[in-house]
CSV table of N, CA and C in Angstrom, one decimal:
chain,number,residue,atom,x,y,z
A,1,UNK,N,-9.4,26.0,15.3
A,1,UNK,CA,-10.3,25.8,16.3
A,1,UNK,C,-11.7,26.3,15.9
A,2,UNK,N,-12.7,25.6,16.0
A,2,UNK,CA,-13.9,26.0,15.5
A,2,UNK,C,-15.0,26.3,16.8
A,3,UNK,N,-15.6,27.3,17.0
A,3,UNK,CA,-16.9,27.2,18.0
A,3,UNK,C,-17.7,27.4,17.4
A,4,UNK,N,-18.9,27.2,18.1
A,4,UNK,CA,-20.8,27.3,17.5
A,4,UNK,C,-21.0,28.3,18.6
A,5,UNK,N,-21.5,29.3,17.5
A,5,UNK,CA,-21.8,30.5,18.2
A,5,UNK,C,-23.6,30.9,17.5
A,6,UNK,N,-24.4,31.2,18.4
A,6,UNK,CA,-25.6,31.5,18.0
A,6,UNK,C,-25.6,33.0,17.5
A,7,UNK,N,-25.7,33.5,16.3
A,7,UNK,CA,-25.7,35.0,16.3
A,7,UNK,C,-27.3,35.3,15.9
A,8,UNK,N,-27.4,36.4,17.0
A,8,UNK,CA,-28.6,37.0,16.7
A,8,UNK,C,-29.0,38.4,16.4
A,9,UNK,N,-27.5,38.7,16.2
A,9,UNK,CA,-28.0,40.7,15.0
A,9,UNK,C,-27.5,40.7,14.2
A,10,UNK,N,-27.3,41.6,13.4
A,10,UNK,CA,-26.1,42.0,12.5
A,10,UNK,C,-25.0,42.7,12.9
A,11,UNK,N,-25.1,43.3,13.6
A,11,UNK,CA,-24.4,43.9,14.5
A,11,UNK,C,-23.1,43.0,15.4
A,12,UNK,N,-24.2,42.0,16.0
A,12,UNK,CA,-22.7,40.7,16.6
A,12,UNK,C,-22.3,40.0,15.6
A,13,UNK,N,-23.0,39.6,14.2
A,13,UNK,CA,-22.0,39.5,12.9
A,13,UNK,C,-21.2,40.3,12.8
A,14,UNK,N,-21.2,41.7,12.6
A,14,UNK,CA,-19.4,42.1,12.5
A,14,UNK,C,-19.2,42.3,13.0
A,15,UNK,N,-19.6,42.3,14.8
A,15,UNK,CA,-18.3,42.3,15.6
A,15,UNK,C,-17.7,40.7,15.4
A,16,UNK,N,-18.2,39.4,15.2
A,16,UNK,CA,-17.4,38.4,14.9
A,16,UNK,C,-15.8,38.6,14.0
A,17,UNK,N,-16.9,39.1,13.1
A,17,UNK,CA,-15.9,39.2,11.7
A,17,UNK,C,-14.6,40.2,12.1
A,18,UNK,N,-14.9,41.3,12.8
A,18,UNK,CA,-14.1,42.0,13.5
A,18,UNK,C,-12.9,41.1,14.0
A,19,UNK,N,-13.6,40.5,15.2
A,19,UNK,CA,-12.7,39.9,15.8
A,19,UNK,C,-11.9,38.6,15.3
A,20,UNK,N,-12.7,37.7,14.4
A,20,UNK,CA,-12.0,37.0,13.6
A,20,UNK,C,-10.7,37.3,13.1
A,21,UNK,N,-10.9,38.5,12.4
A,21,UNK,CA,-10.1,39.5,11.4
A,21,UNK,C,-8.6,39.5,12.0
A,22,UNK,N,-9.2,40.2,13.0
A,22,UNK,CA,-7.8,40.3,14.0
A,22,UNK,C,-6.8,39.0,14.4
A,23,UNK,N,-7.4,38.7,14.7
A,23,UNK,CA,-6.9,37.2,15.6
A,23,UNK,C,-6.2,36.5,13.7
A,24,UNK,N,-6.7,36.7,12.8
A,24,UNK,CA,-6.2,36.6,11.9
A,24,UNK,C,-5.2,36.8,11.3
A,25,UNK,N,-4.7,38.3,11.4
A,25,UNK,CA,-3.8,39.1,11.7
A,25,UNK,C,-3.0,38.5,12.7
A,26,UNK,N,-2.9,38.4,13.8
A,26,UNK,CA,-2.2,38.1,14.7
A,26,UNK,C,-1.5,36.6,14.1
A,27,UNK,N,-2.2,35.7,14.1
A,27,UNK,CA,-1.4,34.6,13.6
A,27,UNK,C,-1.3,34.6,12.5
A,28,UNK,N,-1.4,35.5,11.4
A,28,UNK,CA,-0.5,35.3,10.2
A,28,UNK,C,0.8,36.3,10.7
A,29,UNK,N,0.9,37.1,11.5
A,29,UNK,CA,2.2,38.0,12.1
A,29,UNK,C,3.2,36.9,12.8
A,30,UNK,N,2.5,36.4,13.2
A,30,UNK,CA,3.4,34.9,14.1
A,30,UNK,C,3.9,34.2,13.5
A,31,UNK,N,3.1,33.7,12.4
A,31,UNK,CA,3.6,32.6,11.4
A,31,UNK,C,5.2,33.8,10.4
A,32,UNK,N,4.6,34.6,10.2
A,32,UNK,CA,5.5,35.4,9.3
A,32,UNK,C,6.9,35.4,10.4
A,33,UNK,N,6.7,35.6,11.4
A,33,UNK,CA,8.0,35.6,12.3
A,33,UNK,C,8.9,34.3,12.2
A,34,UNK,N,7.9,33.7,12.5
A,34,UNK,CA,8.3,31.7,12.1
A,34,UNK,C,9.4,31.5,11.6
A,35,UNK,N,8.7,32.2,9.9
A,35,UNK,CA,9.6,31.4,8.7
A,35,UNK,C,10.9,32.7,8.7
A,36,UNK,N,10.5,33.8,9.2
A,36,UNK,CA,12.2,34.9,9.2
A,36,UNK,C,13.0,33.7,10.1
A,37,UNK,N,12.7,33.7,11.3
A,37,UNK,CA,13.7,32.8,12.1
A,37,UNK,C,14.0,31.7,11.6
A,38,UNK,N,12.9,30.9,10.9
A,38,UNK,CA,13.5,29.6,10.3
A,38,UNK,C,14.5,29.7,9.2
A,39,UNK,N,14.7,31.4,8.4
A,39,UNK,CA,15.5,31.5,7.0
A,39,UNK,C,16.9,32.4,7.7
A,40,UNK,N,16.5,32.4,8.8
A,40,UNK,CA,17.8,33.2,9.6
A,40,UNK,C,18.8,32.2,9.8
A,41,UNK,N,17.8,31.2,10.6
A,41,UNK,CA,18.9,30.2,11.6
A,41,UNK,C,19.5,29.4,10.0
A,42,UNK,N,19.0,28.9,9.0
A,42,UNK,CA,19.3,28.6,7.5
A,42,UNK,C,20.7,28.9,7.1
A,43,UNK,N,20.6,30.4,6.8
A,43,UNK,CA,21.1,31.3,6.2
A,43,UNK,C,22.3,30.8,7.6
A,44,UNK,N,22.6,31.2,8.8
A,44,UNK,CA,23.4,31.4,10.0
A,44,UNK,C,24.2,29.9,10.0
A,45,UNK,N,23.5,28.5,9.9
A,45,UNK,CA,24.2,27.4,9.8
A,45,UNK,C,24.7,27.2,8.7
A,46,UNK,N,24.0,27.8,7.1
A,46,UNK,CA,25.0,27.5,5.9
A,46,UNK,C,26.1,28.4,5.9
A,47,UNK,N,26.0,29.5,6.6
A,47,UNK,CA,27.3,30.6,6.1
A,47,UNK,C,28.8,29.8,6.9
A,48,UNK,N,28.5,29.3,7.8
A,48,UNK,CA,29.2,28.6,9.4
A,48,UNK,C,29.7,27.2,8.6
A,49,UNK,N,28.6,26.3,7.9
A,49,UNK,CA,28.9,25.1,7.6
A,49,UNK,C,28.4,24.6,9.4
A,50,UNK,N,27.7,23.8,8.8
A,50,UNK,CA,26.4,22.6,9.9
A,50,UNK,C,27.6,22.1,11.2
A,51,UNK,N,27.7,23.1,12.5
A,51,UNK,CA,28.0,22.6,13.7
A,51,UNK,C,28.2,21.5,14.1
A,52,UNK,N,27.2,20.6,13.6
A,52,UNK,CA,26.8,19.7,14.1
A,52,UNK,C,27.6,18.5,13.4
A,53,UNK,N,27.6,18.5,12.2
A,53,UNK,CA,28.0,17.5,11.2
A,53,UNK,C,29.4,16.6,11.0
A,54,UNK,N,30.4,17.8,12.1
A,54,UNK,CA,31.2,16.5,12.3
A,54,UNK,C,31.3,16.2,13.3
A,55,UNK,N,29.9,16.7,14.5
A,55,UNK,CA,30.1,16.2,15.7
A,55,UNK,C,30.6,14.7,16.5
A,56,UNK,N,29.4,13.7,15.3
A,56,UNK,CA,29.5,12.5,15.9
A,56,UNK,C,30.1,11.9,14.8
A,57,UNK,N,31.3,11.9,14.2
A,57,UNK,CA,32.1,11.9,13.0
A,57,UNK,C,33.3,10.6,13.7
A,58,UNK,N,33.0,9.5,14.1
A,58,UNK,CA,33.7,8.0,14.1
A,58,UNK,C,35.4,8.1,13.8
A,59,UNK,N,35.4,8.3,13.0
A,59,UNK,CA,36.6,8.4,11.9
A,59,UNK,C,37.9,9.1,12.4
A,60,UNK,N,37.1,10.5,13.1
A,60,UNK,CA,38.5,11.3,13.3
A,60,UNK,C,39.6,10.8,14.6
């Protein structure tokens, strides 16, 4: 997401940067949560063998 922000000190430059910073932090913490749960549920369906896979299985 991008805004146009008029800065007029040096001062409201680093508080930008400040706050950029953070919010930076925050969604690289979220993303990092992401990929644990996405290598969890992975790891959780390979150990199991895929639930799903002979769900809709014709044959049997």
């Amino acid at each position: 997401m991008t805004k146009k922000i008029q800065i007029t000190s040096i001062s409201q430059a680093i508080q930008l940067l400040k706050q950029a910073k953070e919010e930076y932090r925050k969604l690289e913490k979220m993303y990092q949560k992401e990929r644990k749960d996405n290598v969890d549920l992975r790891r959780v369906l390979s150990s199991k063998g895929n639930p799903f896979e002979n769900l809709f299985d014709l044959n049997k």
